[in-house]
């Protein structure tokens, strides 16, 4: 019996739909595909990627569009395509296998599995000829050395299960010394010349930068703030940032932030928006303010879809990476005429080029001497760029990444005093709950207003709970907190390890059973599920006073001490949450009319990262129980953990009180 043809046309994944016309008989992961492999007694080819992935497109064009490759696959394999954005649980399992077998991972991921899902050979990108040779070798091995395949897959599955322990429960509480040691270790890896951390390729250190800002707020360390400034400035002025339209690319292929990998991901821009907004709020830096504003507008304008936000913009346009974004001096002259030389000097466009084929990626290493001239030039270049082929947009709406965007837009709204951003955050949260909350449980993703079947994982719940805690603080609407705590109770019931308090699984206890149940504690391109739920628990504990949340938050952070002690750059979000925790976190309750209170606005602007800020009438929330205006004036009550200061009624006194809360 042969495969039943390519069935991806009805998928809710834009990545899978990109492969719906391949001659390869792709199927989605599920019971039917696995059953077919068992019935036919053939191995599974599992290919995992995502819609904006450049090398996924290359392999698709070279191999999966090839009739020759399809003929080699269709009769002897069940071919399964997985979108890592829709099924991060599957991606985590088989990425672990790929890294274990090859020493590295990435996408496209190419795995060969037994019919019951055990991996026996894994890799990443293969050129067509190499892929055909691999297919032939796997066929021969499956036919002639089946016992060896079964033994190898058993051993690999066993090793993966042994590696999947995650963080053990227990451990000492986090304290300031641990945080300071983690920060010192991170700073030892700083590239003080070019900004950021480590060598090429350089990924935006959004979570680490946020943690460093929080450490600076606690310690006042100028060295820490300087590292924040160097990283933030280098990214904002380099080619990784779109100097014409705003928004950050995925990473820089070089150490100087010049040439990006051009895909633009929602999660990167959300995390960076949170950081730049916080930096702007804390220091007033004009570059930070501009980048925060432009990034917020990029998210809303370019990624907005049905009130929510799409996952990414592609790296390619017309199959060419960077086609939309790179410029030559001749192209500048064609658009700008006599102003081309000025623009080339400003944007770093050279005759030799900084990218491919003599083209350059725009940088903005110094501010223009004439802002009006700059805006005129930028508008002309944007108009010309709009006539070029444009990168595709992957319109998949991912719960976790939208949660990150909501939180970032709230931060931007406060930092820039821009209600448009908080309005966008509110609309996104409402639409997300209407579509993705099904029978009390969250789903991972949707496309075009149709929610997918994939269950949400821990990071989805955590990011959305944190976002709704933020909306509750901003609006005072009790419904946000009620929904957040309802979801948090589901997390406690379904994702926590009952035998080890503080340990979390990435999938629910009633989720599909895979080769292993993932429980990865390390932060990657996005915060890990475990570090994210630590933040959500911490916020909910102080907004509700519920001791269950406080105990779970403490246990979760205590489990992360090995990460902070040994690999702090892989625990940027853990460190940010820990920094908030060692300060209490700080809680500011302002007795006031929240629609018109200068003291409440100041509290939001001055609050350190991770603080809880709430405003309203006496007894309107747990933090305002028994707390009223003082002498007819708005009053701010500042607490650090269970220790509170006397109420203050002026912004000046609030500044003094917060400066003393270290």
XYZ file of C-alpha atoms in Angstrom:
662
model
C 0.000 0.000 0.000
C 1.408 3.414 -0.972
C 0.936 6.808 0.587
C -2.359 8.601 0.116
C -0.940 11.716 -1.527
C -0.099 15.165 -0.246
C -2.692 16.180 2.352
C -1.331 19.550 3.536
C -3.738 21.787 1.612
C -6.227 22.013 4.452
C -3.676 22.707 7.184
C -3.941 25.672 9.541
C -0.165 26.116 9.243
C 1.226 28.505 6.608
C 4.461 26.492 6.592
C 2.651 23.264 5.796
C 0.610 25.017 3.140
C 3.848 26.099 1.481
C 4.453 22.386 0.835
C 0.940 21.466 -0.287
C 1.966 21.379 -3.954
C 5.105 19.280 -3.472
C 5.086 15.926 -5.278
C 6.216 14.406 -1.982
C 3.200 12.784 -0.307
C 3.372 14.886 2.841
C 1.006 14.279 5.737
C 0.518 16.105 9.021
C 1.702 14.504 12.242
C -1.112 12.528 13.798
C -2.627 9.144 14.550
C -3.429 8.421 10.906
C 0.099 9.032 9.646
C 1.696 6.963 12.396
C -0.828 4.174 11.844
C -0.059 4.176 8.126
C 3.651 3.786 8.827
C 2.930 0.846 11.123
C 0.530 -0.746 8.617
C 3.008 -0.436 5.754
C 5.968 -1.220 8.038
C 8.021 1.651 6.616
C 10.098 4.335 8.325
C 8.922 7.900 8.754
C 10.670 10.868 7.185
C 9.987 13.747 9.563
C 10.788 17.227 8.241
C 10.414 20.146 10.662
C 10.721 23.827 9.783
C 8.818 27.091 9.805
C 7.405 29.520 7.296
C 10.102 32.233 7.426
C 13.067 29.831 7.350
C 15.436 30.573 4.444
C 17.136 27.178 4.296
C 13.779 25.436 4.635
C 12.824 27.179 1.386
C 16.095 26.175 -0.231
C 15.650 22.507 0.638
C 12.029 22.640 -0.484
C 13.024 24.048 -3.871
C 15.974 21.709 -4.366
C 14.482 18.488 -3.032
C 10.817 18.522 -2.091
C 9.742 20.088 -5.392
C 11.718 17.406 -7.228
C 9.896 14.495 -8.863
C 13.076 12.459 -8.496
C 13.162 12.952 -4.735
C 9.416 12.334 -4.451
C 9.783 9.042 -6.327
C 12.530 7.977 -3.944
C 10.366 8.788 -0.905
C 6.715 8.101 -1.572
C 6.674 4.307 -1.833
C 9.118 3.553 0.969
C 8.394 6.171 3.642
C 5.539 7.952 5.336
C 6.528 11.593 4.903
C 5.419 13.943 7.669
C 5.786 17.737 7.726
C 5.698 19.598 11.046
C 5.596 23.333 11.683
C 7.784 23.979 14.702
C 5.749 27.090 15.500
C 2.566 25.032 15.725
C 4.091 21.961 17.405
C 6.992 23.095 19.585
C 6.645 19.903 21.629
C 7.531 17.728 18.643
C 10.275 20.146 17.668
C 11.783 19.955 21.157
C 11.826 16.152 21.188
C 13.418 15.697 17.787
C 15.741 18.673 18.111
C 17.140 17.008 21.223
C 17.715 13.887 19.152
C 19.335 15.856 16.337
C 21.708 17.672 18.684
C 22.539 14.414 20.482
C 23.406 12.670 17.198
C 25.151 15.474 15.323
C 26.307 17.968 17.946
C 24.224 20.761 16.462
C 20.675 21.569 15.478
C 18.705 23.915 13.279
C 16.067 24.064 10.604
C 15.124 22.459 8.345
C 15.365 19.438 10.629
C 15.439 16.068 8.892
C 14.773 12.954 10.972
C 14.133 9.316 10.145
C 11.938 7.497 12.649
C 10.555 4.053 13.327
C 6.774 3.773 12.806
C 6.215 4.408 16.529
C 8.234 7.634 16.434
C 11.664 6.611 17.758
C 14.453 8.458 15.886
C 17.349 6.501 14.395
C 18.973 9.107 12.118
C 18.762 12.902 12.303
C 20.276 15.875 10.528
C 19.379 19.313 9.205
C 19.710 20.695 5.668
C 20.820 18.375 2.872
C 21.470 19.389 -0.758
C 19.574 17.323 -3.281
C 22.296 14.845 -4.233
C 23.298 14.284 -0.641
C 19.664 13.843 0.323
C 19.081 11.255 -2.398
C 22.115 9.319 -1.192
C 20.826 9.499 2.381
C 17.384 8.246 1.337
C 18.961 5.297 -0.466
C 21.145 4.444 2.531
C 18.208 4.577 4.927
C 16.129 2.327 2.665
C 18.909 -0.234 2.458
C 19.538 -0.148 6.196
C 15.831 -0.545 6.944
C 15.593 -3.595 4.665
C 18.860 -5.305 5.470
C 19.771 -4.261 9.007
C 16.401 -3.824 10.661
C 17.549 -5.260 13.974
C 20.341 -2.675 14.141
C 17.825 0.106 13.480
C 15.540 -1.107 16.267
C 18.411 -1.385 18.719
C 19.765 2.055 17.829
C 16.356 3.710 18.092
C 15.776 2.071 21.488
C 19.112 3.365 22.756
C 18.505 6.859 21.404
C 15.024 7.023 22.910
C 16.420 5.883 26.239
C 19.142 8.515 26.160
C 16.604 11.206 25.314
C 14.415 10.212 28.242
C 17.435 10.290 30.538
C 18.342 13.761 29.264
C 14.816 15.153 29.657
C 14.799 15.513 33.411
C 14.739 19.291 33.290
C 15.495 21.074 36.553
C 15.028 19.058 39.722
C 12.706 20.429 42.344
C 14.107 21.958 45.494
C 17.215 24.079 45.871
C 18.102 27.193 47.820
C 16.102 30.390 47.314
C 17.509 32.942 44.914
C 19.300 35.822 46.595
C 21.086 39.029 45.540
C 24.513 37.367 45.606
C 23.411 34.729 43.102
C 21.985 37.415 40.811
C 25.134 39.543 41.062
C 27.339 36.542 40.305
C 25.207 35.668 37.282
C 25.451 39.247 36.009
C 29.222 39.238 36.480
C 29.466 35.997 34.473
C 27.338 37.463 31.681
C 29.484 40.604 31.528
C 32.614 38.501 31.108
C 31.170 37.401 27.750
C 30.433 40.935 26.570
C 31.856 42.171 23.285
C 32.662 45.630 24.583
C 33.817 46.827 21.170
C 30.803 45.795 19.079
C 28.104 45.378 21.724
C 26.250 42.261 22.734
C 27.624 38.946 23.917
C 29.702 36.203 22.372
C 30.846 35.896 18.774
C 29.142 35.549 15.402
C 26.438 34.709 14.680
C 24.997 37.179 17.174
C 21.440 36.865 18.379
C 19.680 39.793 20.041
C 20.200 39.363 23.816
C 16.745 40.664 24.662
C 16.161 38.668 27.848
C 19.687 39.155 29.146
C 19.442 42.899 28.471
C 16.154 43.082 30.373
C 17.765 41.240 33.293
C 20.739 43.609 33.255
C 18.408 46.602 33.373
C 16.698 45.139 36.427
C 20.070 44.506 38.048
C 21.067 48.119 37.363
C 17.840 49.320 38.968
C 18.692 47.314 42.083
C 22.424 47.985 42.311
C 22.998 51.260 40.462
C 26.006 49.677 38.735
C 27.260 51.940 35.943
C 29.168 49.009 34.431
C 25.917 47.108 33.992
C 24.131 50.093 32.468
C 27.046 50.633 30.083
C 26.704 47.054 28.831
C 22.986 47.621 28.302
C 23.696 50.814 26.386
C 26.349 49.200 24.191
C 24.127 46.268 23.253
C 21.027 48.368 22.711
C 22.851 50.953 20.632
C 24.718 48.426 18.482
C 21.546 46.544 17.572
C 19.536 49.698 16.914
C 22.174 51.220 14.649
C 23.188 48.072 12.801
C 21.796 46.189 9.857
C 19.829 43.832 12.099
C 17.383 46.727 12.564
C 15.304 47.889 9.583
C 16.423 51.518 9.381
C 13.574 52.440 7.035
C 10.494 50.701 8.425
C 11.448 49.512 11.909
C 11.546 46.000 13.283
C 14.419 43.628 14.013
C 15.666 40.716 11.936
C 16.314 37.343 13.530
C 20.062 37.638 14.073
C 23.315 39.009 12.672
C 25.563 36.662 10.720
C 28.609 38.748 11.728
C 29.851 40.048 15.070
C 29.260 43.726 14.262
C 25.483 43.513 13.673
C 25.901 44.466 9.997
C 24.353 41.644 7.935
C 21.161 40.109 9.274
C 19.391 36.865 8.654
C 16.454 38.807 7.279
C 13.406 37.042 8.699
C 11.513 39.146 11.231
C 9.919 37.175 14.051
C 7.140 38.409 16.312
C 8.822 36.982 19.392
C 12.127 38.798 18.769
C 10.391 42.107 18.198
C 8.134 41.666 21.225
C 11.031 40.842 23.543
C 13.139 43.674 22.149
C 10.216 46.104 22.419
C 9.923 45.238 26.095
C 13.637 45.874 26.606
C 13.836 49.146 24.621
C 10.692 50.456 26.316
C 12.119 49.661 29.734
C 15.453 51.256 28.811
C 13.636 54.358 27.560
C 11.489 54.506 30.682
C 14.451 54.130 33.013
C 16.941 56.492 31.335
C 15.014 58.623 28.848
C 17.573 57.692 26.184
C 16.288 59.215 22.910
C 17.541 56.289 20.808
C 15.734 53.824 23.048
C 12.541 55.881 22.784
C 12.730 56.027 18.986
C 13.417 52.320 18.578
C 10.644 51.393 21.002
C 8.169 53.574 19.124
C 9.163 52.283 15.683
C 9.188 48.651 16.829
C 5.737 48.966 18.365
C 4.447 50.464 15.123
C 6.105 47.679 13.131
C 4.390 45.006 15.233
C 0.992 46.655 14.953
C 1.273 47.734 11.325
C 3.181 44.888 9.685
C 2.243 41.885 11.816
C -1.303 42.808 12.814
C -3.943 40.298 11.713
C -7.519 40.276 12.985
C -6.531 42.244 16.081
C -3.811 39.705 16.865
C -0.267 39.398 15.531
C 1.209 37.140 12.855
C 4.289 35.083 13.593
C 6.810 36.406 11.064
C 7.919 38.028 7.854
C 9.910 35.795 5.526
C 13.669 36.006 5.038
C 13.218 35.809 1.261
C 11.405 37.682 -1.471
C 11.060 35.972 -4.850
C 13.307 33.268 -3.465
C 16.185 35.701 -2.827
C 17.302 36.491 0.699
C 17.486 40.214 1.437
C 16.135 41.248 -1.971
C 13.728 43.735 -0.412
C 16.199 45.381 1.930
C 19.682 45.740 0.360
C 20.864 48.733 -1.718
C 23.681 49.671 -4.092
C 24.951 53.233 -4.619
C 23.433 53.150 -8.127
C 20.021 52.249 -6.707
C 20.266 55.140 -4.259
C 21.124 57.526 -7.108
C 18.165 56.275 -9.118
C 15.773 57.079 -6.276
C 17.410 60.081 -4.601
C 19.390 61.870 -7.304
C 21.693 64.493 -5.792
C 20.959 63.360 -2.242
C 22.253 59.842 -2.875
C 25.807 60.596 -1.714
C 24.565 61.987 1.618
C 22.275 58.980 2.077
C 25.025 56.503 1.168
C 27.354 58.040 3.715
C 24.653 58.073 6.382
C 23.456 54.497 5.765
C 26.856 52.925 5.113
C 26.165 52.003 1.476
C 29.499 51.467 -0.277
C 30.667 50.565 -3.777
C 32.132 47.300 -2.467
C 28.971 46.534 -0.500
C 28.472 45.023 2.923
C 26.163 42.215 1.739
C 26.046 40.252 -1.524
C 26.711 41.276 -5.153
C 27.945 44.729 -4.184
C 24.804 45.620 -2.230
C 24.703 46.922 1.334
C 22.389 46.515 4.270
C 21.381 49.907 5.640
C 22.959 50.950 8.938
C 22.586 54.212 10.837
C 25.711 54.518 12.938
C 25.171 58.217 13.688
C 22.093 60.379 13.888
C 21.446 62.552 10.818
C 22.473 66.188 11.073
C 19.237 67.229 9.357
C 16.218 65.310 10.618
C 13.816 66.744 8.016
C 16.171 65.798 5.216
C 16.486 62.317 6.693
C 12.720 61.829 6.852
C 12.412 62.967 3.244
C 15.091 60.508 2.130
C 13.644 57.686 4.203
C 10.176 58.242 2.753
C 11.557 58.151 -0.804
C 13.501 54.949 -0.145
C 10.511 53.323 1.512
C 8.313 54.171 -1.467
C 10.885 52.685 -3.841
C 11.296 49.621 -1.642
C 7.558 49.061 -1.670
C 7.771 48.521 -5.436
C 10.233 45.666 -4.963
C 9.174 42.057 -4.326
C 8.092 41.822 -0.705
C 8.753 39.056 1.825
C 5.822 36.816 2.570
C 4.058 36.997 5.896
C 3.376 33.862 7.913
C -0.028 34.690 9.359
C 0.049 31.986 12.015
C -1.096 33.458 15.333
C 0.863 31.817 18.167
C -0.544 32.192 21.680
C 2.784 32.580 23.499
C 4.219 35.111 21.078
C 1.055 37.198 21.167
C 1.278 37.110 24.955
C 4.815 38.468 24.725
C 3.605 41.185 22.353
C 0.781 42.219 24.702
C 3.201 42.601 27.614
C 5.652 44.566 25.470
C 2.973 46.905 24.123
C 1.837 47.628 27.675
C 5.420 48.513 28.585
C 5.728 50.705 25.479
C 2.445 52.447 26.252
C 3.685 53.413 29.705
C 7.194 54.356 28.584
C 6.076 56.505 25.654
C 2.718 57.669 27.057
C 1.028 56.229 23.986
C -2.528 54.888 24.558
C -2.589 53.412 21.038
C -0.233 50.685 22.183
C -2.230 49.680 25.246
C -5.380 49.702 23.111
C -3.712 47.305 20.655
C -2.661 45.082 23.559
C -6.210 44.985 24.901
C -7.735 44.129 21.528
C -5.178 41.377 20.984
C -5.902 39.781 24.355
C -9.657 39.835 23.776
C -9.399 38.300 20.309
C -6.903 35.712 21.481
C -9.153 34.538 24.289
C -12.205 34.437 22.017
C -10.446 32.235 19.465
C -7.773 30.274 21.328
C -9.570 29.470 24.585
C -11.683 26.404 23.786
C -13.651 24.635 26.535
C -11.436 26.158 29.197
C -8.145 25.080 27.584
C -5.828 27.074 25.375
C -4.863 26.105 21.841
C -1.420 26.833 20.460
C -2.179 28.637 17.209
C -4.706 29.801 14.622
C -4.678 30.872 10.995
C -7.160 33.178 9.321
C -9.568 33.074 12.253
C -9.567 29.253 12.405
C -8.019 27.799 15.542
C -5.784 24.753 15.156
C -6.080 21.474 17.005
C -2.669 21.653 18.690
C -2.894 22.092 22.444
C -1.106 25.018 24.036
C 2.094 24.254 25.906
C 3.430 25.743 29.125
C 4.939 28.833 27.463
C 1.574 29.677 25.880
C -0.251 29.642 29.193
C 2.528 31.486 31.004
C 3.001 34.291 28.473
C -0.721 34.928 28.237
C -1.201 34.876 32.022
C 1.623 37.411 32.418
C 0.049 39.584 29.723
C -3.353 39.521 31.429
C -1.766 40.392 34.770
C -0.279 43.386 32.974
C -3.643 44.398 31.540
C -5.219 44.116 34.972
C -2.604 46.450 36.412
C -3.033 48.911 33.548
C -6.836 48.933 33.348
C -8.031 47.777 36.754
C -10.565 45.510 35.001
C -11.019 42.533 37.318
C -11.934 40.198 34.460
C -8.319 40.072 33.279
C -7.107 38.828 36.648
C -9.972 36.362 36.957
C -9.163 34.823 33.587
C -5.450 34.795 34.381
C -5.898 32.928 37.647
C -8.276 30.448 36.009
C -5.602 29.590 33.469
C -2.963 29.508 36.189
C -4.979 26.933 38.109
C -5.051 24.792 34.955
C -1.270 25.084 34.745
C -0.847 24.001 38.359
C -3.108 21.003 37.761
C -1.765 19.912 34.365
C 1.873 20.980 33.938
C 3.466 20.812 37.396
C 5.455 17.767 38.474
C 3.533 16.603 41.560
C 6.559 14.755 42.871
C 8.995 17.670 42.601
C 7.613 21.120 43.498
C 9.107 23.760 41.246
C 9.597 21.414 38.288
C 7.463 21.863 35.178
C 6.720 19.922 32.038
C 6.276 21.765 28.752
C 3.211 19.692 27.841
C 0.088 18.913 29.840
C -0.408 15.570 31.556
C -3.202 14.735 29.110
C -1.295 15.788 25.970
C -0.266 13.408 23.198
C 2.269 10.866 24.468
C 5.577 11.301 22.617
C 8.929 9.559 22.866
C 9.515 11.763 25.901
C 7.642 14.478 27.768
C 9.641 17.647 27.157
C 10.745 19.748 30.117
C 13.427 22.142 28.877
C 14.311 24.746 31.519
C 16.752 26.805 29.461
C 15.745 30.043 27.780
C 16.302 30.037 24.033
C 14.978 32.388 21.376
C 12.022 32.845 23.720
C 11.751 32.420 27.489
C 11.398 28.807 28.542
C 8.038 27.628 29.769
C 9.465 27.186 33.260
C 10.966 30.673 33.529
C 7.803 32.138 32.022
C 5.551 30.427 34.556
C 7.846 31.685 37.318
C 7.082 35.247 36.197
C 3.341 34.560 35.909
C 3.209 32.975 39.364
C 5.177 35.826 40.893
C 2.819 38.451 39.486
C -0.344 36.536 40.368
C 0.870 35.892 43.897
C 1.205 39.586 44.651
C -1.907 40.658 42.775
C -4.126 38.094 44.517
C -2.396 37.300 47.786
C -2.931 33.587 47.066
C -0.289 31.617 49.018
C -0.421 28.732 46.500
C 0.953 30.976 43.793
C 3.619 32.412 46.093
C 4.818 28.962 47.161
C 4.899 27.726 43.566
C 6.785 30.852 42.441
C 9.388 30.431 45.169
C 9.846 26.721 44.436
C 10.152 27.373 40.695
C 12.807 30.046 41.115
C 14.682 27.888 43.627
C 14.875 25.115 41.029
C 16.630 27.511 38.629
C 19.661 28.242 40.781
C 21.838 25.779 38.756
C 21.034 27.670 35.552
C 21.895 31.037 37.072
C 25.038 29.667 38.676
C 26.391 27.740 35.670
C 24.901 29.049 32.399
C 23.387 32.496 33.086
C 23.352 33.538 29.422
C 20.959 30.623 28.856
C 18.827 31.912 31.706
C 18.239 35.553 30.820
C 14.550 35.431 31.653
C 15.219 33.432 34.802
C 17.619 36.196 35.867
C 15.065 38.920 35.119
C 12.445 37.156 37.256
C 15.003 36.505 39.990
C 15.986 40.190 40.044
C 12.352 41.109 40.642
C 12.036 38.438 43.317
C 15.011 39.546 45.399
C 13.445 43.001 45.633
C 10.181 41.609 46.938
C 9.036 42.149 44.188
C 8.223 45.791 44.783
C 4.496 46.496 45.010
C 3.062 49.961 44.521
C -0.601 50.524 45.317
C -1.924 53.990 44.573
C -5.205 55.070 46.134
C -6.638 57.353 43.491
C -8.978 57.824 40.578
C -6.995 55.706 38.096
C -8.239 57.667 35.100
C -6.675 60.915 36.282
C -3.813 60.464 38.720
C -0.381 61.971 38.208
C 0.900 59.870 41.105
C -0.262 56.610 39.483
C 1.269 57.619 36.161
C 4.542 58.368 37.939
C 4.423 55.034 39.767
C 4.100 53.171 36.484
C 6.903 55.185 34.945
C 9.260 54.846 37.923
C 8.558 51.238 38.910
C 11.489 48.850 38.444
C 11.126 45.923 36.079
C 8.911 43.167 37.448
C 7.229 45.427 40.004
C 3.486 45.241 40.615
C 1.632 48.551 40.220
C -2.092 48.925 40.835
C -4.295 52.000 41.207
C -7.871 52.556 42.312
C -10.183 53.295 45.180
C -9.762 51.856 48.647
C -10.588 48.116 48.770
C -10.842 47.897 44.945
C -8.107 45.253 44.860
C -6.128 43.090 47.263
C -3.260 45.575 47.277
C -5.610 48.453 48.125
C -7.420 46.719 50.960
C -7.699 49.252 53.768
C -5.604 51.760 51.842
C -7.165 55.114 51.041
C -6.166 58.600 50.015
C -4.320 60.566 52.687
C -5.702 63.966 53.588
C -7.760 63.964 50.421
C -4.667 63.460 48.259
C -3.702 60.477 46.141
C -1.412 58.198 48.131
C 1.126 55.609 47.022
C 1.841 52.616 49.279
C 5.201 50.982 48.486
C 6.011 47.534 49.795
C 8.995 45.254 49.351
C 7.726 41.762 49.959
C 5.994 41.928 53.332
C 7.750 45.138 54.428
C 5.964 48.421 53.651
C 6.919 52.074 53.823
C 4.700 54.910 54.952
C 2.397 56.201 52.207
C 3.594 59.138 50.097
C 1.480 61.728 48.346
C 3.952 63.419 45.975
C 5.968 62.230 43.020
C 9.129 63.572 44.642
C 8.588 61.480 47.766
C 7.734 58.437 45.631
C 11.096 58.781 43.877
C 12.877 58.866 47.233
C 10.939 55.862 48.513
C 11.680 53.770 45.412
C 15.360 54.720 45.487
C 15.474 53.318 48.998
C 13.848 50.012 48.000
C 17.047 48.115 47.173
